[in-house]
Amino acid sequence: RFAGEDAFRFGHILIRDAAYAGTTKELRAELHERFAGWLEGRAGDGPAESDEVVGYHLEQAHRYRAELGLLDEHGRELARRAAELLGSAGERAFARYDIPAALSLLSRATALLDADDPVRVELLVPLGEALGEAGQVDRATAVLDESQERATSRGDERLAAVARLGRWFAVRGEYDVEASLRDGREAVEGFERHDDRRGLSRAW
């Protein structure tokens, strides 16, 4: 609901479900995308709480287009926009220590992107850290290893440093102090070259 505008709802959830089930996948994709655009326009530059909802509807639009074999450039752009919004919402959930929400949002975001997409590679880091917080150490290690390997293969020094630091935050246990100092110093140098202030704060 928005101030000064009419709002509509179904009289019962079963009516809503029946109406939705009666539409084609192509129409569902179109309506999800239209609703996402409408909500973005209404939310404007307000709080980012709408990111998760807009991301969900773009995710659904992409999903139905994929099921119909309509993954053209527009479909890929839907996936990218959905991933960025869901990933942003996931990082905020992790920052407030809502681990279940962070895992769900970040997993969905990374699943929407190609394996080597730099946005996906970077989102693997908070996903790995959230897995570590959830006690899923083996999965956390695998996710962070993949992030670092893909960043290195792309020749992306900054992204590889982000992933390497993620290991220190995610995988608990006995620390190799010398190794942590070495990785931290190398990361500081790399982040300074790329003017990455967020990375610098984590490295220090």
Short mmCIF file of C-alpha atoms in Angstrom, two decimals:
data_model
loop_
_atom_site.label_atom_id
_atom_site.label_comp_id
_atom_site.label_asym_id
_atom_site.label_seq_id
_atom_site.Cartn_x
_atom_site.Cartn_y
_atom_site.Cartn_z
CA ARG A 1 0.00 0.00 0.00
CA PHE A 2 1.12 3.53 -0.78
CA ALA A 3 -0.33 6.73 0.67
CA GLY A 4 -2.94 8.33 -1.55
CA GLU A 5 -3.41 5.27 -3.78
CA ASP A 6 -6.06 2.58 -3.91
CA ALA A 7 -4.97 -0.90 -2.86
CA PHE A 8 -6.45 -4.19 -4.01
CA ARG A 9 -6.45 -7.71 -2.65
CA PHE A 10 -8.19 -11.03 -3.24
CA GLY A 11 -11.08 -11.88 -0.96
CA HIS A 12 -9.43 -15.21 -0.10
CA ILE A 13 -6.02 -16.78 -0.70
CA LEU A 14 -7.62 -19.71 -2.55
CA ILE A 15 -9.17 -17.28 -5.07
CA ARG A 16 -5.74 -15.78 -5.58
CA ASP A 17 -4.17 -19.22 -6.09
CA ALA A 18 -6.90 -20.24 -8.54
CA ALA A 19 -6.46 -17.03 -10.54
CA TYR A 20 -2.70 -17.52 -10.68
CA ALA A 21 -3.00 -21.18 -11.69
CA GLY A 22 -5.33 -20.16 -14.50
CA THR A 23 -2.77 -17.95 -16.24
CA THR A 24 -0.15 -19.09 -18.74
CA LYS A 25 3.52 -19.08 -17.84
CA GLU A 26 4.12 -16.40 -20.46
CA LEU A 27 1.52 -14.13 -18.85
CA ARG A 28 2.89 -14.86 -15.37
CA ALA A 29 6.36 -13.82 -16.52
CA GLU A 30 4.97 -10.59 -17.98
CA LEU A 31 2.92 -9.76 -14.87
CA HIS A 32 5.79 -10.48 -12.46
CA GLU A 33 8.05 -8.18 -14.49
CA ARG A 34 5.39 -5.46 -14.72
CA PHE A 35 4.76 -5.60 -10.98
CA ALA A 36 8.49 -5.34 -10.25
CA GLY A 37 8.69 -2.26 -12.47
CA TRP A 38 5.63 -0.72 -10.84
CA LEU A 39 7.00 -1.30 -7.34
CA GLU A 40 10.42 0.11 -8.25
CA GLY A 41 8.72 3.22 -9.59
CA ARG A 42 6.66 3.68 -6.43
CA ALA A 43 9.49 2.93 -4.01
CA GLY A 44 11.82 5.34 -5.81
CA ASP A 45 14.85 6.25 -3.73
CA GLY A 46 13.20 5.15 -0.49
CA PRO A 47 14.37 2.40 1.89
CA ALA A 48 15.92 -0.66 0.27
CA GLU A 49 13.44 -3.01 1.97
CA SER A 50 11.64 -3.38 -1.38
CA ASP A 51 14.75 -4.97 -2.95
CA GLU A 52 13.77 -8.45 -1.79
CA VAL A 53 10.22 -8.15 -3.16
CA VAL A 54 11.28 -6.63 -6.49
CA GLY A 55 14.05 -9.23 -6.76
CA TYR A 56 11.55 -12.03 -6.12
CA HIS A 57 9.25 -10.89 -8.93
CA LEU A 58 12.13 -10.50 -11.39
CA GLU A 59 13.36 -13.95 -10.31
CA GLN A 60 9.92 -15.40 -11.07
CA ALA A 61 9.74 -13.62 -14.43
CA HIS A 62 13.12 -15.11 -15.36
CA ARG A 63 12.09 -18.55 -14.12
CA TYR A 64 8.99 -18.72 -16.30
CA ARG A 65 10.85 -17.39 -19.33
CA ALA A 66 13.49 -20.07 -18.77
CA GLU A 67 10.85 -22.78 -18.58
CA LEU A 68 9.44 -21.54 -21.89
CA GLY A 69 12.87 -21.48 -23.54
CA LEU A 70 12.86 -17.68 -23.80
CA LEU A 71 16.29 -16.99 -22.33
CA ASP A 72 17.30 -14.23 -24.70
CA GLU A 73 19.24 -11.10 -23.78
CA HIS A 74 16.19 -9.67 -22.02
CA GLY A 75 15.83 -12.85 -19.97
CA ARG A 76 19.47 -12.71 -18.94
CA GLU A 77 19.07 -9.06 -17.94
CA LEU A 78 16.09 -10.02 -15.75
CA ALA A 79 18.27 -12.64 -14.04
CA ARG A 80 21.08 -10.15 -13.46
CA ARG A 81 18.80 -7.49 -12.00
CA ALA A 82 17.11 -10.08 -9.78
CA ALA A 83 20.47 -11.39 -8.58
CA GLU A 84 21.76 -7.92 -7.72
CA LEU A 85 18.63 -7.08 -5.71
CA LEU A 86 18.44 -10.45 -3.93
CA GLY A 87 22.18 -10.33 -3.27
CA SER A 88 21.91 -6.83 -1.78
CA ALA A 89 19.03 -7.97 0.44
CA GLY A 90 21.04 -11.05 1.41
CA GLU A 91 24.06 -9.00 2.44
CA ARG A 92 21.84 -6.78 4.59
CA ALA A 93 20.31 -9.89 6.19
CA PHE A 94 23.80 -11.18 6.96
CA ALA A 95 24.80 -7.81 8.43
CA ARG A 96 21.90 -8.01 10.90
CA TYR A 97 22.80 -11.66 11.59
CA ASP A 98 19.63 -13.14 10.07
CA ILE A 99 21.52 -16.20 8.82
CA PRO A 100 18.55 -18.20 7.42
CA ALA A 101 17.40 -15.22 5.35
CA ALA A 102 20.96 -14.50 4.21
CA LEU A 103 21.47 -18.11 3.08
CA SER A 104 18.19 -18.16 1.17
CA LEU A 105 18.66 -14.81 -0.56
CA LEU A 106 22.34 -15.26 -1.43
CA SER A 107 21.80 -18.84 -2.67
CA ARG A 108 18.99 -17.69 -4.95
CA ALA A 109 21.03 -14.74 -6.20
CA THR A 110 24.07 -16.84 -7.12
CA ALA A 111 21.88 -19.48 -8.80
CA LEU A 112 20.61 -16.88 -11.28
CA LEU A 113 24.02 -16.00 -12.72
CA ASP A 114 26.57 -17.72 -14.94
CA ALA A 115 29.35 -19.46 -13.02
CA ASP A 116 32.03 -16.91 -13.99
CA ASP A 117 29.89 -13.79 -13.66
CA PRO A 118 31.85 -11.35 -11.43
CA VAL A 119 28.68 -10.44 -9.50
CA ARG A 120 28.14 -14.12 -8.67
CA VAL A 121 31.80 -14.64 -7.76
CA GLU A 122 31.64 -11.73 -5.30
CA LEU A 123 28.32 -12.86 -3.80
CA LEU A 124 29.84 -16.28 -3.11
CA VAL A 125 31.93 -14.63 -0.38
CA PRO A 126 29.07 -13.49 1.92
CA LEU A 127 27.31 -16.78 1.08
CA GLY A 128 30.38 -18.69 2.26
CA GLU A 129 30.61 -16.60 5.41
CA ALA A 130 26.91 -17.17 6.15
CA LEU A 131 27.41 -20.92 5.68
CA GLY A 132 30.31 -20.74 8.12
CA GLU A 133 28.12 -18.96 10.68
CA ALA A 134 25.50 -21.68 10.18
CA GLY A 135 28.10 -24.32 11.04
CA GLN A 136 28.26 -25.69 7.48
CA VAL A 137 32.02 -25.49 7.35
CA ASP A 138 32.58 -27.92 4.47
CA ARG A 139 30.11 -26.10 2.21
CA ALA A 140 31.52 -22.73 3.29
CA THR A 141 35.05 -23.85 2.38
CA ALA A 142 33.92 -25.18 -1.02
CA VAL A 143 32.02 -21.99 -1.86
CA LEU A 144 34.90 -19.71 -0.85
CA ASP A 145 37.44 -21.87 -2.68
CA GLU A 146 35.31 -21.60 -5.83
CA SER A 147 35.09 -17.84 -5.45
CA GLN A 148 38.85 -17.47 -5.12
CA GLU A 149 39.59 -19.88 -8.00
CA ARG A 150 37.19 -18.12 -10.37
CA ALA A 151 38.47 -14.68 -9.39
CA THR A 152 42.08 -15.81 -9.92
CA SER A 153 41.25 -17.37 -13.29
CA ARG A 154 39.70 -14.05 -14.35
CA GLY A 155 42.86 -12.23 -13.29
CA ASP A 156 40.80 -10.16 -10.84
CA GLU A 157 43.22 -9.29 -8.05
CA ARG A 158 40.67 -7.38 -5.96
CA LEU A 159 38.02 -10.09 -6.12
CA ALA A 160 40.55 -12.82 -5.29
CA ALA A 161 41.57 -10.86 -2.18
CA VAL A 162 37.91 -10.49 -1.15
CA ALA A 163 37.50 -14.27 -1.39
CA ARG A 164 40.74 -15.00 0.46
CA LEU A 165 39.70 -12.78 3.36
CA GLY A 166 36.31 -14.47 3.40
CA ARG A 167 38.04 -17.72 4.36
CA TRP A 168 39.47 -16.12 7.48
CA PHE A 169 36.06 -14.81 8.52
CA ALA A 170 34.10 -17.97 7.70
CA VAL A 171 36.23 -20.96 8.70
CA ARG A 172 36.74 -21.07 12.44
CA GLY A 173 39.33 -23.08 14.33
CA GLU A 174 43.08 -22.90 14.78
CA TYR A 175 44.55 -19.87 13.02
CA ASP A 176 47.92 -19.69 11.30
CA VAL A 177 48.87 -16.22 12.51
CA GLU A 178 51.68 -15.72 10.02
CA ALA A 179 49.47 -16.76 7.11
CA SER A 180 46.67 -14.46 8.26
CA LEU A 181 49.07 -11.52 8.54
CA ARG A 182 50.52 -12.25 5.10
CA ASP A 183 47.08 -12.49 3.47
CA GLY A 184 45.94 -9.34 5.26
CA ARG A 185 48.95 -7.30 4.16
CA GLU A 186 48.69 -8.51 0.55
CA ALA A 187 44.98 -7.69 0.54
CA VAL A 188 45.65 -4.18 1.90
CA GLU A 189 48.09 -3.51 -0.93
CA GLY A 190 45.64 -4.80 -3.54
CA PHE A 191 42.67 -2.89 -2.17
CA GLU A 192 44.72 0.31 -2.05
CA ARG A 193 45.55 -0.11 -5.74
CA HIS A 194 41.83 -0.49 -6.53
CA ASP A 195 40.66 2.18 -4.06
CA ASP A 196 38.38 -0.38 -2.39
CA ARG A 197 37.67 1.19 1.00
CA ARG A 198 35.30 -1.54 2.15
CA GLY A 199 37.94 -4.16 1.34
CA LEU A 200 40.56 -2.14 3.18
CA SER A 201 38.47 -2.02 6.35
CA ARG A 202 38.08 -5.81 6.32
CA ALA A 203 41.75 -6.41 5.54
CA TRP A 204 42.98 -4.13 8.37
#
